[in-house]
PDB file of C-alpha atoms in Angstrom:
ATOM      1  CA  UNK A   1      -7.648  -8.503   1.536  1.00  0.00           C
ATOM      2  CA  UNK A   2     -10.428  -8.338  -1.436  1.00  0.00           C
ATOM      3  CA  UNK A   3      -8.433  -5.698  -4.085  1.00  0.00           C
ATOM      4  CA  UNK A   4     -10.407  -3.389  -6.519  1.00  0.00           C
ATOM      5  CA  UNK A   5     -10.480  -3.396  -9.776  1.00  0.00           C
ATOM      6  CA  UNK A   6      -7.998  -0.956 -11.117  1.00  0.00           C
ATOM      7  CA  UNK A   7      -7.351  -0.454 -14.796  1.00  0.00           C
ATOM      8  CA  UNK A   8      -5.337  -0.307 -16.798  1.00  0.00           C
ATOM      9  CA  UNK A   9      -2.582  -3.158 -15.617  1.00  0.00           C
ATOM     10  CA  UNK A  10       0.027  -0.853 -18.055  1.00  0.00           C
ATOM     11  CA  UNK A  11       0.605   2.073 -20.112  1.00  0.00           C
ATOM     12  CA  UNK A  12       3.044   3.349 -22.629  1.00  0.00           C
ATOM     13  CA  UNK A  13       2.790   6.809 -23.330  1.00  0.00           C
ATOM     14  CA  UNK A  14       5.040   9.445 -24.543  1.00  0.00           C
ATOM     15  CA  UNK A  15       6.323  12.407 -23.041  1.00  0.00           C
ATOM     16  CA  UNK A  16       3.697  14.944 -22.986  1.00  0.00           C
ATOM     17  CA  UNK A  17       0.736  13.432 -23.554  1.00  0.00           C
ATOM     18  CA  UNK A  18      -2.349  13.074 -20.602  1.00  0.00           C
ATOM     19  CA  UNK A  19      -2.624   9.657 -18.542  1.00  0.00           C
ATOM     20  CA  UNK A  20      -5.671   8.588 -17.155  1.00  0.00           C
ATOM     21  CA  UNK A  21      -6.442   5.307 -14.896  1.00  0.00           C
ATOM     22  CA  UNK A  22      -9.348   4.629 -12.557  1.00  0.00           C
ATOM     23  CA  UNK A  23     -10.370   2.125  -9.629  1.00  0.00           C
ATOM     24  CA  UNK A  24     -13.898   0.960  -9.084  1.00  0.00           C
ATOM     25  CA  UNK A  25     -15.325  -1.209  -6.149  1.00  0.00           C
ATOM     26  CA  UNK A  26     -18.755  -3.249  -6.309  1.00  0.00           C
ATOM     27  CA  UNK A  27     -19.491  -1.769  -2.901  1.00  0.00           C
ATOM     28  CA  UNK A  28     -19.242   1.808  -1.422  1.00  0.00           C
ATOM     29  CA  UNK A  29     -15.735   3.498  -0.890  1.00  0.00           C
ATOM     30  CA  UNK A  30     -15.528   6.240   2.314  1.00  0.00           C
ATOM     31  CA  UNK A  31     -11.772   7.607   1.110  1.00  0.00           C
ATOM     32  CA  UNK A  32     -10.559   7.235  -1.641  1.00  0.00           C
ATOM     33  CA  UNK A  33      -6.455   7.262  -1.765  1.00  0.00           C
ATOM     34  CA  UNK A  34      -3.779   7.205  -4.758  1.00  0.00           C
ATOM     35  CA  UNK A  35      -0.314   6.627  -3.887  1.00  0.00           C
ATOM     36  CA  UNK A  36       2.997   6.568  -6.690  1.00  0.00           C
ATOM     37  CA  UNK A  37       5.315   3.468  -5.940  1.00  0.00           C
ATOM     38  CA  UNK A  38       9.149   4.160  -7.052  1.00  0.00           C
ATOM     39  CA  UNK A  39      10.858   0.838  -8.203  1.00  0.00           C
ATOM     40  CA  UNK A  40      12.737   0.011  -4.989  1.00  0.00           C
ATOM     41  CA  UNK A  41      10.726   2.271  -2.590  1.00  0.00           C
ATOM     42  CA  UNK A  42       7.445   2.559  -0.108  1.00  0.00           C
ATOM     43  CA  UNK A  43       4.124   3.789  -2.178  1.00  0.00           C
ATOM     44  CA  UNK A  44       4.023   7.687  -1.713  1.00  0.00           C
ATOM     45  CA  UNK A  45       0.638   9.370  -1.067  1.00  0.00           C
ATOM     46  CA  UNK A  46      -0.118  11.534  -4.045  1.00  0.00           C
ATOM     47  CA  UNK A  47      -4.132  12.600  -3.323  1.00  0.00           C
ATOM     48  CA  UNK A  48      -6.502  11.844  -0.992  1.00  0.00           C
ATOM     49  CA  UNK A  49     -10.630  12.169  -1.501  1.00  0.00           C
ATOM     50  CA  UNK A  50     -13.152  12.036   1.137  1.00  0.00           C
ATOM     51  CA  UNK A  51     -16.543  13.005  -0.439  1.00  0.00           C
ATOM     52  CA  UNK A  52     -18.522  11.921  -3.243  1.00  0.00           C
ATOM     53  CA  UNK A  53     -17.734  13.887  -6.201  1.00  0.00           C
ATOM     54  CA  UNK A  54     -14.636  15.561  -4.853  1.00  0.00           C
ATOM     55  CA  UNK A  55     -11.628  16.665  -7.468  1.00  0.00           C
ATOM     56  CA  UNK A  56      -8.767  17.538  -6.147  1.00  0.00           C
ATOM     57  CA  UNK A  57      -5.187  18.425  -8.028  1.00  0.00           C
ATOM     58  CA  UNK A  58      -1.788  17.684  -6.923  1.00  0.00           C
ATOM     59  CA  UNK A  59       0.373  19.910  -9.541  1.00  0.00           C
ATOM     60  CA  UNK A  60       0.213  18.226 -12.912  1.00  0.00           C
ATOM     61  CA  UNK A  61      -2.601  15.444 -10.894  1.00  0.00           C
ATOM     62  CA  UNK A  62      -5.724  15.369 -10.553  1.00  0.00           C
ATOM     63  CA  UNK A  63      -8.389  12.692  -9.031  1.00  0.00           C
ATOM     64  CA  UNK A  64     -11.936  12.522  -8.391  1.00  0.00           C
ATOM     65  CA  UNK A  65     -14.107  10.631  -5.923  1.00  0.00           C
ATOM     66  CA  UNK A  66     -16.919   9.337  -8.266  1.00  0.00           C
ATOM     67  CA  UNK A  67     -20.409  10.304  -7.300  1.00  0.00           C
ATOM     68  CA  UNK A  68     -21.711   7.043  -6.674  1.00  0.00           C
ATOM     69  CA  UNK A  69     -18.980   6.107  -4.446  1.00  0.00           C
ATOM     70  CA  UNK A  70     -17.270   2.845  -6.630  1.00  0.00           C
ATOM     71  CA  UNK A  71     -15.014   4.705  -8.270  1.00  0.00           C
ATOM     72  CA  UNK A  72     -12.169   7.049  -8.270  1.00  0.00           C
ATOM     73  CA  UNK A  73      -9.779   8.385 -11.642  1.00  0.00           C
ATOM     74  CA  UNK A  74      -6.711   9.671 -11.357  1.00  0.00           C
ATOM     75  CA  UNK A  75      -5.552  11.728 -14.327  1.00  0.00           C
ATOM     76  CA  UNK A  76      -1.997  13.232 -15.064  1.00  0.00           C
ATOM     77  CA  UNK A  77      -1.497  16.416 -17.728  1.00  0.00           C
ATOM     78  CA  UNK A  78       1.836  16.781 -19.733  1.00  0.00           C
ATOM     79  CA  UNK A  79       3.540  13.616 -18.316  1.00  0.00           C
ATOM     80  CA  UNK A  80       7.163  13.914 -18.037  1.00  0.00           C
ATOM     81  CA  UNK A  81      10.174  11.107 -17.528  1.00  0.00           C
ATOM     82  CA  UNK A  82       9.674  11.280 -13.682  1.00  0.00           C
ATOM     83  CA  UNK A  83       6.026  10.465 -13.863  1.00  0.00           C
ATOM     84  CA  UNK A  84       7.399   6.697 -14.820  1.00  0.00           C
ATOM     85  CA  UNK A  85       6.146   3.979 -11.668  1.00  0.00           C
ATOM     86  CA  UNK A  86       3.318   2.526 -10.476  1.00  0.00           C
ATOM     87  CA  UNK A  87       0.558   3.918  -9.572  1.00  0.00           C
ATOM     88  CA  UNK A  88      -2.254   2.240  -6.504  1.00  0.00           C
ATOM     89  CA  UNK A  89      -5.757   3.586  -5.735  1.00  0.00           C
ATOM     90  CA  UNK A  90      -7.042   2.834  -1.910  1.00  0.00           C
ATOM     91  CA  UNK A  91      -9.107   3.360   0.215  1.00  0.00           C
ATOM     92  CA  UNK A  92     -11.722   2.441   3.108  1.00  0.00           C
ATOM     93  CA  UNK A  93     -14.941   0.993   2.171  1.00  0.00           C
ATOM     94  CA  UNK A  94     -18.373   0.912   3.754  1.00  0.00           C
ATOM     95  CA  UNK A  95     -16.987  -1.833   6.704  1.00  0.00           C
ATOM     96  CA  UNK A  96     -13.893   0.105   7.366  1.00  0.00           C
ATOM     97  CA  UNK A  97     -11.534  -2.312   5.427  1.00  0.00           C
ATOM     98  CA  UNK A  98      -8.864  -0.792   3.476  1.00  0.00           C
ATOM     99  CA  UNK A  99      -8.445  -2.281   0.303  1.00  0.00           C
ATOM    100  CA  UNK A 100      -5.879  -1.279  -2.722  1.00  0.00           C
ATOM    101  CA  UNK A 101      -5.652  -2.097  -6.363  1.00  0.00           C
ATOM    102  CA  UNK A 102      -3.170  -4.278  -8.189  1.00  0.00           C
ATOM    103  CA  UNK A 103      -1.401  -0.905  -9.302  1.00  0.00           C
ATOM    104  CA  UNK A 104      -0.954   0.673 -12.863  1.00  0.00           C
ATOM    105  CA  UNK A 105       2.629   0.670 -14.386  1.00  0.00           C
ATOM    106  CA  UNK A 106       3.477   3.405 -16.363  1.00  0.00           C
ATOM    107  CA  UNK A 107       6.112   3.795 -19.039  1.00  0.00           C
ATOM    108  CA  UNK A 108       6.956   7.478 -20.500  1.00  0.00           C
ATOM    109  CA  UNK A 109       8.719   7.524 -23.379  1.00  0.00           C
ATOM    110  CA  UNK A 110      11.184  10.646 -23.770  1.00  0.00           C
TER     111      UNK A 110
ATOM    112  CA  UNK B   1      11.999  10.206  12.564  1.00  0.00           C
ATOM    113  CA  UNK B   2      10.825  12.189   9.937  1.00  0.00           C
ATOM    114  CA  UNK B   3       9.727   8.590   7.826  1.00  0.00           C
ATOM    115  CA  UNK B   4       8.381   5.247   8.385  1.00  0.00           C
ATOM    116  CA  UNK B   5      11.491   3.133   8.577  1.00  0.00           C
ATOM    117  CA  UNK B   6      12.311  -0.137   8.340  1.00  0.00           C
ATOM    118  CA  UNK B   7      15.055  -2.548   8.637  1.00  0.00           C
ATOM    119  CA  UNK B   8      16.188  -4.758   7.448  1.00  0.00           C
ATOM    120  CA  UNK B   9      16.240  -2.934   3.909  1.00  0.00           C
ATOM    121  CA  UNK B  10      16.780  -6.621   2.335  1.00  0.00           C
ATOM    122  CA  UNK B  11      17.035 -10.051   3.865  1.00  0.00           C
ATOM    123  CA  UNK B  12      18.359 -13.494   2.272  1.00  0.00           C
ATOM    124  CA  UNK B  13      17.338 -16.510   4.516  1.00  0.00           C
ATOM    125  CA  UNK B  14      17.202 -20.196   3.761  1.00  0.00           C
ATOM    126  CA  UNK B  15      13.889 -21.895   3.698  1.00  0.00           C
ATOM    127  CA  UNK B  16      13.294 -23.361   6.947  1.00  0.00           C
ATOM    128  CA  UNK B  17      14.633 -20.028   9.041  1.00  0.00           C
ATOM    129  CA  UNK B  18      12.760 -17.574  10.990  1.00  0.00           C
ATOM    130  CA  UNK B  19      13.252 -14.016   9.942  1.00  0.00           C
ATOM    131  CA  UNK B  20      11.979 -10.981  12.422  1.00  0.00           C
ATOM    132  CA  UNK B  21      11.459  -7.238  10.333  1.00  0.00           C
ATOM    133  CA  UNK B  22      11.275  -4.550  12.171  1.00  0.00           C
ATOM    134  CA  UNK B  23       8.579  -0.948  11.222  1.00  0.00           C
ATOM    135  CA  UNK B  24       9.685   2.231  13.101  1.00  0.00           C
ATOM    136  CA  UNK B  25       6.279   4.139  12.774  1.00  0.00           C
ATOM    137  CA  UNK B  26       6.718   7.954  12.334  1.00  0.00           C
ATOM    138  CA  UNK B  27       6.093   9.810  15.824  1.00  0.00           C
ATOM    139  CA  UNK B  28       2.425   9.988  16.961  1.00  0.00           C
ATOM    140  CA  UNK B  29       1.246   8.016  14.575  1.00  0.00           C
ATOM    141  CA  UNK B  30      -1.083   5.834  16.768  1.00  0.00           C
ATOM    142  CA  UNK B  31      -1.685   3.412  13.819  1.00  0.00           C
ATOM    143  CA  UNK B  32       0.379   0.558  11.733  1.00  0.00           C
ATOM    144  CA  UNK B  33      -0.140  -1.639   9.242  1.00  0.00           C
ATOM    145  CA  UNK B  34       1.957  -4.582   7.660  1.00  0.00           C
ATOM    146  CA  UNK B  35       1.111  -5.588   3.891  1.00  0.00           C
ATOM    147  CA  UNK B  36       3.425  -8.328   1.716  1.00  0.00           C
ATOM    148  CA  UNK B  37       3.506  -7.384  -1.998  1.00  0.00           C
ATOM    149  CA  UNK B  38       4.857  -9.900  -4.481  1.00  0.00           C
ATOM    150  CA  UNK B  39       6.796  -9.104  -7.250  1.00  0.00           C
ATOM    151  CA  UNK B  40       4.793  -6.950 -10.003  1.00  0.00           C
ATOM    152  CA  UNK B  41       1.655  -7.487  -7.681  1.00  0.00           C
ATOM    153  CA  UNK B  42      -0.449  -4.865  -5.320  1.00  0.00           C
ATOM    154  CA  UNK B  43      -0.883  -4.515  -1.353  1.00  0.00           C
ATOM    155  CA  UNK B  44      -1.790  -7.577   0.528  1.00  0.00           C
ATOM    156  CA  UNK B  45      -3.062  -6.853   3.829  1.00  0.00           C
ATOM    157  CA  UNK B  46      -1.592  -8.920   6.786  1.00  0.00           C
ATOM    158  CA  UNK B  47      -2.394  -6.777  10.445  1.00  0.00           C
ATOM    159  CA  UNK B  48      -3.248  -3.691  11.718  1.00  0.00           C
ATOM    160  CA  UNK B  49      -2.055  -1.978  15.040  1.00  0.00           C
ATOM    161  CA  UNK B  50      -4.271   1.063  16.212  1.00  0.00           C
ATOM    162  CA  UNK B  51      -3.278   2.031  20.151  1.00  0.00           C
ATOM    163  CA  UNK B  52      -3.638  -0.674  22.983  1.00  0.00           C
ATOM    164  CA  UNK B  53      -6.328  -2.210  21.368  1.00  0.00           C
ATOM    165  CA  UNK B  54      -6.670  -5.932  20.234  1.00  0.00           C
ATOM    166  CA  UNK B  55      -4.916  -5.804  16.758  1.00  0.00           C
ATOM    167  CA  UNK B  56      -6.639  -7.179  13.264  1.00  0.00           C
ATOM    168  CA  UNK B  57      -4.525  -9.858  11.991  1.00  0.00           C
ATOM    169  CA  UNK B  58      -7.394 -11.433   9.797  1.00  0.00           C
ATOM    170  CA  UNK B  59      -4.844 -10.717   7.023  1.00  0.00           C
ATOM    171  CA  UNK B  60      -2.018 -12.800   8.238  1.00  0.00           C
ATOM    172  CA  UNK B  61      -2.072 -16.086   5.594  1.00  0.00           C
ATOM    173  CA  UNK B  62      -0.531 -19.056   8.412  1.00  0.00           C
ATOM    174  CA  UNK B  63      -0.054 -19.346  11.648  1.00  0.00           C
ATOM    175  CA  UNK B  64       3.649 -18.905  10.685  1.00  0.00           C
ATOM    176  CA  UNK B  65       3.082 -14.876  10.484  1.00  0.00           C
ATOM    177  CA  UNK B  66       2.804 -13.175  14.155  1.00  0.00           C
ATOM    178  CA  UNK B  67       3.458  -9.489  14.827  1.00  0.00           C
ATOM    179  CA  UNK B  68       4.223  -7.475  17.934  1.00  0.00           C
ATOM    180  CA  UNK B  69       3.728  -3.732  19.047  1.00  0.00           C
ATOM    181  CA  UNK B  70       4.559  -2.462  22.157  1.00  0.00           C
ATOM    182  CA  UNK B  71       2.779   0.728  23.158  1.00  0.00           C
ATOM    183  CA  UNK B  72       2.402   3.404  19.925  1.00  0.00           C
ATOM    184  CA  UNK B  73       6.151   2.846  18.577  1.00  0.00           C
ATOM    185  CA  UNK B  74       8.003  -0.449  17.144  1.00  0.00           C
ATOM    186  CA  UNK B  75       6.241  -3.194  15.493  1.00  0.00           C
ATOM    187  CA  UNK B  76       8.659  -6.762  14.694  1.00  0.00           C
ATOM    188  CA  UNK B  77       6.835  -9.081  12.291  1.00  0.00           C
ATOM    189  CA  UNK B  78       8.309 -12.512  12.201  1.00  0.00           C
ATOM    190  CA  UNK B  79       8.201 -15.162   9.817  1.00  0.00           C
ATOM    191  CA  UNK B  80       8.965 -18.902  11.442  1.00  0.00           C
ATOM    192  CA  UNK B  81       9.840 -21.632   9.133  1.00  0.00           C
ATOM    193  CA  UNK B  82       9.741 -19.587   6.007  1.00  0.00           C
ATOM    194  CA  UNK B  83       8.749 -21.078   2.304  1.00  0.00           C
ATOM    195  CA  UNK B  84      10.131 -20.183  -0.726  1.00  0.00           C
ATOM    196  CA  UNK B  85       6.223 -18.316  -1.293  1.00  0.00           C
ATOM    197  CA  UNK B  86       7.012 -15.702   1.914  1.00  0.00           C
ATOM    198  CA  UNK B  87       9.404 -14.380  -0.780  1.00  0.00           C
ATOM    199  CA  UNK B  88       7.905 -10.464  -1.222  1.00  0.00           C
ATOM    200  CA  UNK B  89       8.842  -7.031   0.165  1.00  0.00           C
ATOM    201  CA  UNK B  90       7.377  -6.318   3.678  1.00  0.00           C
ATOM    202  CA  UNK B  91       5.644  -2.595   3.621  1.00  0.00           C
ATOM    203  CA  UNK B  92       4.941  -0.694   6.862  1.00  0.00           C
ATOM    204  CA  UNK B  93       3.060   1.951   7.421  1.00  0.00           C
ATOM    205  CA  UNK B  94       1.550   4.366   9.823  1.00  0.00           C
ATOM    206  CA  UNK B  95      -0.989   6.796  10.408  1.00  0.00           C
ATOM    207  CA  UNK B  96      -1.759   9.392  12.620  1.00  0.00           C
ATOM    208  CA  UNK B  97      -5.061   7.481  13.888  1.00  0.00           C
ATOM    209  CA  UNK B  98      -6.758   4.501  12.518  1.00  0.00           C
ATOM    210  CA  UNK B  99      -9.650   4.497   9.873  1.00  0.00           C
ATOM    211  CA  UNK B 100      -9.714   7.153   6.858  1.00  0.00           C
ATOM    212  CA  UNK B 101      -6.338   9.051   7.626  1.00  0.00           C
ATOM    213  CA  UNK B 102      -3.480   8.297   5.212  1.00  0.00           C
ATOM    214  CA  UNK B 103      -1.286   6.052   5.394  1.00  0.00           C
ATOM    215  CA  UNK B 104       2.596   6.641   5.329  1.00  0.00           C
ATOM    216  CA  UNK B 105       4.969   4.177   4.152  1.00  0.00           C
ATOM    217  CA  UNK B 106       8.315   2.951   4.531  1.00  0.00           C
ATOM    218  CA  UNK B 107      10.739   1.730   2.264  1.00  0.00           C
ATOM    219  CA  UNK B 108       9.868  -2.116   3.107  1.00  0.00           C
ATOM    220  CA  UNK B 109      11.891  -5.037   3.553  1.00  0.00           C
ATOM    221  CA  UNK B 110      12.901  -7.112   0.323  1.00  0.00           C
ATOM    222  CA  UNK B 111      12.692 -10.474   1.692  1.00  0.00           C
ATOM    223  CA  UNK B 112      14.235 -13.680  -0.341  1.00  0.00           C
ATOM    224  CA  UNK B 113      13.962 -16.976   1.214  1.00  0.00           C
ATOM    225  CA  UNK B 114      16.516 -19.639  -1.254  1.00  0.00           C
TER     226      UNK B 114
END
């Protein structure tokens, strides 16, 4: 189906430093979801969000369901080696379809 | 089982051949979902399985893509005549009930079609 618009398509940070990516939608999201995808493996569900203007951590994550309901962040502190894979925002919009982004790929440099 | 699982893990076929993948939902989940995702590319959406209701398969691209549940467990996707572009890893995955509840994924099948 229609994907949003996540961003950025890649990062290459090194070890240590904060990561931030974010989705946004031209029409209203109802859950917002953010799932890590190992190279050879299923996407794992890292945080859910199910209000406007809900933050909610995960360990070193956090995300945020964006007040006006298009948009979502998901930020990481003190990224390590392991942190290294892509990373999808979901979620349901206003006529129950779920939609996900085209991912963010993300390179930590020891 | 404790997972979403699916099998094959990876399937070589020649163009032409039908291939049949197979989603083990985790227990109770009521709802399932097939996606395709190309190589380097997100989640494309191809059908969605919630109960005994009539499933959504506005995602499936040809008449060449048909899927099959029976009851709340095992879901078979098959793939008649494949193309070279049907190439992609098959993702399953369930959830407890349909709408807002997360999804849980398998593993997915790596499909290559020569």
């Amino acid at each position: 189906g229609q994907q949003l618009n996540q961003s950025p398509q890649s990062m290459f940070i090194q070890e240590g430093e904060d990561v931030s990516m974010n989705c946004t939608s031209s029409s209203i999201f109802n859950t917002w979801l953010w799932y890590k995808q190992d190279p050879g493996e299923g996407p794992v569900l890292l945080i859910a969000l199910y209000k406007a203007g809900e933050l909610t951590s995960n360990g070193r994550l956090t995300a945020q369901f964006g007040i006006t309901r298009k948009d979502s962040f998901l930020n990481i502190s003190a990224s390590i080696p392991s942190d290294v894979g892509i990373y999808f925002c979901g979620g349901w919009d206003n006529n129950n379809d779920m939609r996900f982004g085209a991912g963010t790929r993300l390179t930590v440099k020891p | 089982g404790a997972g979403v699982s699916q099998s094959p893990s990876n399937k070589v076929t020649e163009k032409g051949k039908d291939v049949e993948l197979r989603c083990d939902p985790i227990s109770g989940h009521t709802a399932l979902y097939w996606y395709r995702q190309r190589l380097g590319q997100g989640l494309e959406f191809l059908i969605y399985f919630q109960g005994n209701s009539a499933p959504d398969k506005s995602g499936l691209p040809s008449d060449r893509f048909s899927a099959e549940r029976t009851g709340e467990s095992v879901s078979t996707l098959t793939i008649q005549r494949t193309q070279q572009e049907d190439s992609a890893v098959y993702l399953c995955a369930s959830s407890l009930v349909g709408g807002t509840h997360p999804q849980h994924f398998g593993d997915g099948t790596r499909l290559s079609i020569l």
